[in-house]
Amino acid sequence: MQLDLESRLTNDHHQSLKLWLRMLSCTTKIEAEIRSRLRAEFGITLPRFDLMAQLERHPEGLRMGELSKRMMVTGGNVTGITDQLEQENLVVRVPDPKDGRAFSVKLTAAGRKAFAQMAEVHESWVAELLQEISQEDKGQLIELLSQMKGHLYAREQKDKP
């Protein structure tokens, strides 16, 4: 068995730590497989795919700061990814109608077509990677993780000044 984040755990560790490391370990394994497949099948990185996914959900375009916030990466990362995708004619920068000094980023027609193909295959990969988990168990996991997310957001709001 390959060593991962959980390998450092002992029976003395708190159950919450075990849960967090188990979730992180599963996420890391799935993400590594998806990264590898995106690179091999489409010659694209996961961050580029993620940026295109954000733009696909917002056909009106998103400003760079909004992309950065949604992707949880720095503005410099978003700029670099956008530059690459723009060179490949997959995205375009357009003046923001609400602020002439700012730009929004949109998928081009070629970008929408390329993303649609990738998204369909990506979804099938995720389904394949999780196929051994029953529908009932998936539903239960979704519900439990939704509760956890709600608790974390509530805590975050409580801690804000």
mmCIF file with all atom_site columns, C-alpha atoms in Angstrom:
data_model
loop_
_atom_site.group_PDB
_atom_site.id
_atom_site.type_symbol
_atom_site.label_atom_id
_atom_site.label_alt_id
_atom_site.label_comp_id
_atom_site.label_asym_id
_atom_site.label_entity_id
_atom_site.label_seq_id
_atom_site.pdbx_PDB_ins_code
_atom_site.Cartn_x
_atom_site.Cartn_y
_atom_site.Cartn_z
_atom_site.occupancy
_atom_site.B_iso_or_equiv
_atom_site.pdbx_formal_charge
_atom_site.auth_seq_id
_atom_site.auth_comp_id
_atom_site.auth_asym_id
_atom_site.auth_atom_id
_atom_site.pdbx_PDB_model_num
ATOM 1   C CA . MET A 1 1   ? 0.000   0.000  0.000   1.00 0.00 ? 1   MET A CA 1
ATOM 2   C CA . GLN A 1 2   ? 1.253   3.430  -0.919  1.00 0.00 ? 2   GLN A CA 1
ATOM 3   C CA . LEU A 1 3   ? 1.965   5.875  1.879   1.00 0.00 ? 3   LEU A CA 1
ATOM 4   C CA . ASP A 1 4   ? -0.180  8.997  1.961   1.00 0.00 ? 4   ASP A CA 1
ATOM 5   C CA . LEU A 1 5   ? -1.273  11.697 4.402   1.00 0.00 ? 5   LEU A CA 1
ATOM 6   C CA . GLU A 1 6   ? -2.946  9.167  6.660   1.00 0.00 ? 6   GLU A CA 1
ATOM 7   C CA . SER A 1 7   ? 0.226   7.140  7.135   1.00 0.00 ? 7   SER A CA 1
ATOM 8   C CA . ARG A 1 8   ? 1.337   9.461  9.923   1.00 0.00 ? 8   ARG A CA 1
ATOM 9   C CA . LEU A 1 9   ? -1.728  8.713  12.056  1.00 0.00 ? 9   LEU A CA 1
ATOM 10  C CA . THR A 1 10  ? -1.709  6.584  15.159  1.00 0.00 ? 10  THR A CA 1
ATOM 11  C CA . ASN A 1 11  ? -4.567  5.307  17.308  1.00 0.00 ? 11  ASN A CA 1
ATOM 12  C CA . ASP A 1 12  ? -3.902  8.200  19.690  1.00 0.00 ? 12  ASP A CA 1
ATOM 13  C CA . HIS A 1 13  ? -4.930  10.866 17.162  1.00 0.00 ? 13  HIS A CA 1
ATOM 14  C CA . HIS A 1 14  ? -8.222  12.692 17.530  1.00 0.00 ? 14  HIS A CA 1
ATOM 15  C CA . GLN A 1 15  ? -11.074 11.399 15.375  1.00 0.00 ? 15  GLN A CA 1
ATOM 16  C CA . SER A 1 16  ? -11.510 14.821 13.733  1.00 0.00 ? 16  SER A CA 1
ATOM 17  C CA . LEU A 1 17  ? -7.887  14.745 12.579  1.00 0.00 ? 17  LEU A CA 1
ATOM 18  C CA . LYS A 1 18  ? -8.397  11.256 11.161  1.00 0.00 ? 18  LYS A CA 1
ATOM 19  C CA . LEU A 1 19  ? -11.496 12.407 9.290   1.00 0.00 ? 19  LEU A CA 1
ATOM 20  C CA . TRP A 1 20  ? -9.771  15.470 7.867   1.00 0.00 ? 20  TRP A CA 1
ATOM 21  C CA . LEU A 1 21  ? -6.759  13.468 6.689   1.00 0.00 ? 21  LEU A CA 1
ATOM 22  C CA . ARG A 1 22  ? -9.026  10.787 5.181   1.00 0.00 ? 22  ARG A CA 1
ATOM 23  C CA . MET A 1 23  ? -10.947 13.423 3.181   1.00 0.00 ? 23  MET A CA 1
ATOM 24  C CA . LEU A 1 24  ? -7.719  15.104 2.120   1.00 0.00 ? 24  LEU A CA 1
ATOM 25  C CA . SER A 1 25  ? -6.196  11.778 1.105   1.00 0.00 ? 25  SER A CA 1
ATOM 26  C CA . CYS A 1 26  ? -9.207  10.841 -1.047  1.00 0.00 ? 26  CYS A CA 1
ATOM 27  C CA . THR A 1 27  ? -9.347  14.291 -2.650  1.00 0.00 ? 27  THR A CA 1
ATOM 28  C CA . THR A 1 28  ? -5.627  14.237 -3.404  1.00 0.00 ? 28  THR A CA 1
ATOM 29  C CA . LYS A 1 29  ? -5.821  10.793 -5.049  1.00 0.00 ? 29  LYS A CA 1
ATOM 30  C CA . ILE A 1 30  ? -8.799  11.744 -7.224  1.00 0.00 ? 30  ILE A CA 1
ATOM 31  C CA . GLU A 1 31  ? -7.261  15.096 -8.159  1.00 0.00 ? 31  GLU A CA 1
ATOM 32  C CA . ALA A 1 32  ? -3.946  13.470 -9.140  1.00 0.00 ? 32  ALA A CA 1
ATOM 33  C CA . GLU A 1 33  ? -5.749  11.015 -11.411 1.00 0.00 ? 33  GLU A CA 1
ATOM 34  C CA . ILE A 1 34  ? -7.844  13.755 -13.030 1.00 0.00 ? 34  ILE A CA 1
ATOM 35  C CA . ARG A 1 35  ? -4.740  15.939 -13.542 1.00 0.00 ? 35  ARG A CA 1
ATOM 36  C CA . SER A 1 36  ? -2.937  13.067 -15.232 1.00 0.00 ? 36  SER A CA 1
ATOM 37  C CA . ARG A 1 37  ? -5.872  12.211 -17.484 1.00 0.00 ? 37  ARG A CA 1
ATOM 38  C CA . LEU A 1 38  ? -6.490  15.846 -18.497 1.00 0.00 ? 38  LEU A CA 1
ATOM 39  C CA . ARG A 1 39  ? -2.837  16.204 -19.445 1.00 0.00 ? 39  ARG A CA 1
ATOM 40  C CA . ALA A 1 40  ? -2.738  12.918 -21.383 1.00 0.00 ? 40  ALA A CA 1
ATOM 41  C CA . GLU A 1 41  ? -6.107  13.223 -23.132 1.00 0.00 ? 41  GLU A CA 1
ATOM 42  C CA . PHE A 1 42  ? -6.367  16.972 -23.788 1.00 0.00 ? 42  PHE A CA 1
ATOM 43  C CA . GLY A 1 43  ? -2.926  18.453 -23.122 1.00 0.00 ? 43  GLY A CA 1
ATOM 44  C CA . ILE A 1 44  ? -4.424  20.786 -20.505 1.00 0.00 ? 44  ILE A CA 1
ATOM 45  C CA . THR A 1 45  ? -3.709  21.418 -16.845 1.00 0.00 ? 45  THR A CA 1
ATOM 46  C CA . LEU A 1 46  ? -6.321  21.205 -14.093 1.00 0.00 ? 46  LEU A CA 1
ATOM 47  C CA . PRO A 1 47  ? -6.084  24.965 -13.326 1.00 0.00 ? 47  PRO A CA 1
ATOM 48  C CA . ARG A 1 48  ? -6.760  25.786 -16.996 1.00 0.00 ? 48  ARG A CA 1
ATOM 49  C CA . PHE A 1 49  ? -9.713  23.375 -16.990 1.00 0.00 ? 49  PHE A CA 1
ATOM 50  C CA . ASP A 1 50  ? -11.005 24.950 -13.752 1.00 0.00 ? 50  ASP A CA 1
ATOM 51  C CA . LEU A 1 51  ? -10.788 28.486 -15.196 1.00 0.00 ? 51  LEU A CA 1
ATOM 52  C CA . MET A 1 52  ? -12.698 27.389 -18.285 1.00 0.00 ? 52  MET A CA 1
ATOM 53  C CA . ALA A 1 53  ? -15.298 25.715 -16.039 1.00 0.00 ? 53  ALA A CA 1
ATOM 54  C CA . GLN A 1 54  ? -15.862 28.994 -14.188 1.00 0.00 ? 54  GLN A CA 1
ATOM 55  C CA . LEU A 1 55  ? -16.305 30.856 -17.474 1.00 0.00 ? 55  LEU A CA 1
ATOM 56  C CA . GLU A 1 56  ? -18.652 28.190 -18.838 1.00 0.00 ? 56  GLU A CA 1
ATOM 57  C CA . ARG A 1 57  ? -20.940 28.821 -15.850 1.00 0.00 ? 57  ARG A CA 1
ATOM 58  C CA . HIS A 1 58  ? -20.814 32.581 -16.542 1.00 0.00 ? 58  HIS A CA 1
ATOM 59  C CA . PRO A 1 59  ? -21.178 33.204 -20.284 1.00 0.00 ? 59  PRO A CA 1
ATOM 60  C CA . GLU A 1 60  ? -21.349 36.967 -19.633 1.00 0.00 ? 60  GLU A CA 1
ATOM 61  C CA . GLY A 1 61  ? -17.727 36.709 -18.455 1.00 0.00 ? 61  GLY A CA 1
ATOM 62  C CA . LEU A 1 62  ? -15.954 37.230 -15.158 1.00 0.00 ? 62  LEU A CA 1
ATOM 63  C CA . ARG A 1 63  ? -13.460 39.842 -14.061 1.00 0.00 ? 63  ARG A CA 1
ATOM 64  C CA . MET A 1 64  ? -9.987  38.647 -13.177 1.00 0.00 ? 64  MET A CA 1
ATOM 65  C CA . GLY A 1 65  ? -10.488 39.343 -9.457  1.00 0.00 ? 65  GLY A CA 1
ATOM 66  C CA . GLU A 1 66  ? -13.685 37.321 -9.447  1.00 0.00 ? 66  GLU A CA 1
ATOM 67  C CA . LEU A 1 67  ? -11.945 34.422 -11.201 1.00 0.00 ? 67  LEU A CA 1
ATOM 68  C CA . SER A 1 68  ? -9.145  34.587 -8.642  1.00 0.00 ? 68  SER A CA 1
ATOM 69  C CA . LYS A 1 69  ? -11.631 34.470 -5.761  1.00 0.00 ? 69  LYS A CA 1
ATOM 70  C CA . ARG A 1 70  ? -13.673 31.625 -7.255  1.00 0.00 ? 70  ARG A CA 1
ATOM 71  C CA . MET A 1 71  ? -10.588 29.540 -8.041  1.00 0.00 ? 71  MET A CA 1
ATOM 72  C CA . MET A 1 72  ? -8.930  30.406 -4.707  1.00 0.00 ? 72  MET A CA 1
ATOM 73  C CA . VAL A 1 73  ? -5.636  31.338 -6.399  1.00 0.00 ? 73  VAL A CA 1
ATOM 74  C CA . THR A 1 74  ? -3.680  34.565 -6.738  1.00 0.00 ? 74  THR A CA 1
ATOM 75  C CA . GLY A 1 75  ? -4.423  37.155 -9.373  1.00 0.00 ? 75  GLY A CA 1
ATOM 76  C CA . GLY A 1 76  ? -1.030  36.424 -10.917 1.00 0.00 ? 76  GLY A CA 1
ATOM 77  C CA . ASN A 1 77  ? -1.977  32.777 -11.415 1.00 0.00 ? 77  ASN A CA 1
ATOM 78  C CA . VAL A 1 78  ? -5.249  33.754 -13.088 1.00 0.00 ? 78  VAL A CA 1
ATOM 79  C CA . THR A 1 79  ? -3.431  36.218 -15.349 1.00 0.00 ? 79  THR A CA 1
ATOM 80  C CA . GLY A 1 80  ? -0.916  33.569 -16.422 1.00 0.00 ? 80  GLY A CA 1
ATOM 81  C CA . ILE A 1 81  ? -3.596  30.966 -17.128 1.00 0.00 ? 81  ILE A CA 1
ATOM 82  C CA . THR A 1 82  ? -5.719  33.529 -18.986 1.00 0.00 ? 82  THR A CA 1
ATOM 83  C CA . ASP A 1 83  ? -2.731  34.580 -21.101 1.00 0.00 ? 83  ASP A CA 1
ATOM 84  C CA . GLN A 1 84  ? -2.133  30.956 -22.137 1.00 0.00 ? 84  GLN A CA 1
ATOM 85  C CA . LEU A 1 85  ? -5.782  30.300 -22.947 1.00 0.00 ? 85  LEU A CA 1
ATOM 86  C CA . GLU A 1 86  ? -6.021  33.588 -24.853 1.00 0.00 ? 86  GLU A CA 1
ATOM 87  C CA . GLN A 1 87  ? -3.011  32.628 -27.004 1.00 0.00 ? 87  GLN A CA 1
ATOM 88  C CA . GLU A 1 88  ? -4.859  29.421 -27.900 1.00 0.00 ? 88  GLU A CA 1
ATOM 89  C CA . ASN A 1 89  ? -8.030  31.398 -28.763 1.00 0.00 ? 89  ASN A CA 1
ATOM 90  C CA . LEU A 1 90  ? -10.001 29.643 -26.003 1.00 0.00 ? 90  LEU A CA 1
ATOM 91  C CA . VAL A 1 91  ? -10.755 32.831 -24.041 1.00 0.00 ? 91  VAL A CA 1
ATOM 92  C CA . VAL A 1 92  ? -10.903 36.530 -24.826 1.00 0.00 ? 92  VAL A CA 1
ATOM 93  C CA . ARG A 1 93  ? -10.607 39.635 -22.654 1.00 0.00 ? 93  ARG A CA 1
ATOM 94  C CA . VAL A 1 94  ? -13.372 42.168 -23.257 1.00 0.00 ? 94  VAL A CA 1
ATOM 95  C CA . PRO A 1 95  ? -13.942 45.608 -21.701 1.00 0.00 ? 95  PRO A CA 1
ATOM 96  C CA . ASP A 1 96  ? -16.227 45.357 -18.685 1.00 0.00 ? 96  ASP A CA 1
ATOM 97  C CA . PRO A 1 97  ? -19.480 47.178 -19.497 1.00 0.00 ? 97  PRO A CA 1
ATOM 98  C CA . LYS A 1 98  ? -19.796 48.352 -15.868 1.00 0.00 ? 98  LYS A CA 1
ATOM 99  C CA . ASP A 1 99  ? -16.229 49.692 -15.642 1.00 0.00 ? 99  ASP A CA 1
ATOM 100 C CA . GLY A 1 100 ? -14.390 50.743 -18.798 1.00 0.00 ? 100 GLY A CA 1
ATOM 101 C CA . ARG A 1 101 ? -11.031 50.433 -17.023 1.00 0.00 ? 101 ARG A CA 1
ATOM 102 C CA . ALA A 1 102 ? -11.553 46.753 -16.234 1.00 0.00 ? 102 ALA A CA 1
ATOM 103 C CA . PHE A 1 103 ? -11.793 43.634 -18.356 1.00 0.00 ? 103 PHE A CA 1
ATOM 104 C CA . SER A 1 104 ? -13.898 40.524 -18.204 1.00 0.00 ? 104 SER A CA 1
ATOM 105 C CA . VAL A 1 105 ? -12.767 37.165 -19.512 1.00 0.00 ? 105 VAL A CA 1
ATOM 106 C CA . LYS A 1 106 ? -15.103 35.062 -21.662 1.00 0.00 ? 106 LYS A CA 1
ATOM 107 C CA . LEU A 1 107 ? -14.855 31.748 -23.438 1.00 0.00 ? 107 LEU A CA 1
ATOM 108 C CA . THR A 1 108 ? -14.612 32.047 -27.212 1.00 0.00 ? 108 THR A CA 1
ATOM 109 C CA . ALA A 1 109 ? -16.742 29.802 -29.442 1.00 0.00 ? 109 ALA A CA 1
ATOM 110 C CA . ALA A 1 110 ? -13.706 27.515 -29.768 1.00 0.00 ? 110 ALA A CA 1
ATOM 111 C CA . GLY A 1 111 ? -13.300 27.597 -25.970 1.00 0.00 ? 111 GLY A CA 1
ATOM 112 C CA . ARG A 1 112 ? -16.940 26.647 -25.388 1.00 0.00 ? 112 ARG A CA 1
ATOM 113 C CA . LYS A 1 113 ? -16.638 23.746 -27.835 1.00 0.00 ? 113 LYS A CA 1
ATOM 114 C CA . ALA A 1 114 ? -13.339 22.501 -26.364 1.00 0.00 ? 114 ALA A CA 1
ATOM 115 C CA . PHE A 1 115 ? -14.633 22.800 -22.803 1.00 0.00 ? 115 PHE A CA 1
ATOM 116 C CA . ALA A 1 116 ? -17.863 20.936 -23.614 1.00 0.00 ? 116 ALA A CA 1
ATOM 117 C CA . GLN A 1 117 ? -15.821 17.999 -24.924 1.00 0.00 ? 117 GLN A CA 1
ATOM 118 C CA . MET A 1 118 ? -13.489 18.010 -21.918 1.00 0.00 ? 118 MET A CA 1
ATOM 119 C CA . ALA A 1 119 ? -16.307 18.405 -19.377 1.00 0.00 ? 119 ALA A CA 1
ATOM 120 C CA . GLU A 1 120 ? -18.173 15.392 -20.722 1.00 0.00 ? 120 GLU A CA 1
ATOM 121 C CA . VAL A 1 121 ? -15.091 13.186 -20.491 1.00 0.00 ? 121 VAL A CA 1
ATOM 122 C CA . HIS A 1 122 ? -14.138 14.673 -17.088 1.00 0.00 ? 122 HIS A CA 1
ATOM 123 C CA . GLU A 1 123 ? -17.565 13.776 -15.697 1.00 0.00 ? 123 GLU A CA 1
ATOM 124 C CA . SER A 1 124 ? -17.202 10.193 -16.932 1.00 0.00 ? 124 SER A CA 1
ATOM 125 C CA . TRP A 1 125 ? -13.792 9.941  -15.218 1.00 0.00 ? 125 TRP A CA 1
ATOM 126 C CA . VAL A 1 126 ? -15.202 11.123 -11.904 1.00 0.00 ? 126 VAL A CA 1
ATOM 127 C CA . ALA A 1 127 ? -18.094 8.664  -12.233 1.00 0.00 ? 127 ALA A CA 1
ATOM 128 C CA . GLU A 1 128 ? -15.601 5.880  -12.981 1.00 0.00 ? 128 GLU A CA 1
ATOM 129 C CA . LEU A 1 129 ? -13.393 6.748  -10.005 1.00 0.00 ? 129 LEU A CA 1
ATOM 130 C CA . LEU A 1 130 ? -16.386 6.719  -7.633  1.00 0.00 ? 130 LEU A CA 1
ATOM 131 C CA . GLN A 1 131 ? -18.302 3.824  -9.205  1.00 0.00 ? 131 GLN A CA 1
ATOM 132 C CA . GLU A 1 132 ? -17.564 1.413  -6.343  1.00 0.00 ? 132 GLU A CA 1
ATOM 133 C CA . ILE A 1 133 ? -19.521 3.593  -3.912  1.00 0.00 ? 133 ILE A CA 1
ATOM 134 C CA . SER A 1 134 ? -23.257 2.875  -3.893  1.00 0.00 ? 134 SER A CA 1
ATOM 135 C CA . GLN A 1 135 ? -25.774 5.588  -4.755  1.00 0.00 ? 135 GLN A CA 1
ATOM 136 C CA . GLU A 1 136 ? -27.087 5.405  -1.203  1.00 0.00 ? 136 GLU A CA 1
ATOM 137 C CA . ASP A 1 137 ? -23.615 5.881  0.273   1.00 0.00 ? 137 ASP A CA 1
ATOM 138 C CA . LYS A 1 138 ? -22.907 8.760  -2.123  1.00 0.00 ? 138 LYS A CA 1
ATOM 139 C CA . GLY A 1 139 ? -26.130 10.436 -1.006  1.00 0.00 ? 139 GLY A CA 1
ATOM 140 C CA . GLN A 1 140 ? -25.197 9.968  2.638   1.00 0.00 ? 140 GLN A CA 1
ATOM 141 C CA . LEU A 1 141 ? -21.683 11.333 2.068   1.00 0.00 ? 141 LEU A CA 1
ATOM 142 C CA . ILE A 1 142 ? -23.089 14.362 0.251   1.00 0.00 ? 142 ILE A CA 1
ATOM 143 C CA . GLU A 1 143 ? -25.492 15.031 3.126   1.00 0.00 ? 143 GLU A CA 1
ATOM 144 C CA . LEU A 1 144 ? -22.816 14.654 5.795   1.00 0.00 ? 144 LEU A CA 1
ATOM 145 C CA . LEU A 1 145 ? -20.345 16.857 3.924   1.00 0.00 ? 145 LEU A CA 1
ATOM 146 C CA . SER A 1 146 ? -23.084 19.449 3.371   1.00 0.00 ? 146 SER A CA 1
ATOM 147 C CA . GLN A 1 147 ? -23.650 19.550 7.117   1.00 0.00 ? 147 GLN A CA 1
ATOM 148 C CA . MET A 1 148 ? -19.918 19.937 7.692   1.00 0.00 ? 148 MET A CA 1
ATOM 149 C CA . LYS A 1 149 ? -19.709 22.741 5.149   1.00 0.00 ? 149 LYS A CA 1
ATOM 150 C CA . GLY A 1 150 ? -22.639 24.496 6.812   1.00 0.00 ? 150 GLY A CA 1
ATOM 151 C CA . HIS A 1 151 ? -20.974 24.276 10.212  1.00 0.00 ? 151 HIS A CA 1
ATOM 152 C CA . LEU A 1 152 ? -17.705 25.612 8.824   1.00 0.00 ? 152 LEU A CA 1
ATOM 153 C CA . TYR A 1 153 ? -19.427 28.551 7.097   1.00 0.00 ? 153 TYR A CA 1
ATOM 154 C CA . ALA A 1 154 ? -21.415 29.348 10.245  1.00 0.00 ? 154 ALA A CA 1
ATOM 155 C CA . ARG A 1 155 ? -18.205 29.321 12.281  1.00 0.00 ? 155 ARG A CA 1
ATOM 156 C CA . GLU A 1 156 ? -16.518 31.573 9.736   1.00 0.00 ? 156 GLU A CA 1
ATOM 157 C CA . GLN A 1 157 ? -19.398 34.088 9.899   1.00 0.00 ? 157 GLN A CA 1
ATOM 158 C CA . LYS A 1 158 ? -19.389 34.021 13.715  1.00 0.00 ? 158 LYS A CA 1
ATOM 159 C CA . ASP A 1 159 ? -15.654 34.742 13.804  1.00 0.00 ? 159 ASP A CA 1
ATOM 160 C CA . LYS A 1 160 ? -15.896 37.764 11.470  1.00 0.00 ? 160 LYS A CA 1
ATOM 161 C CA . PRO A 1 161 ? -15.642 41.136 13.225  1.00 0.00 ? 161 PRO A CA 1
#
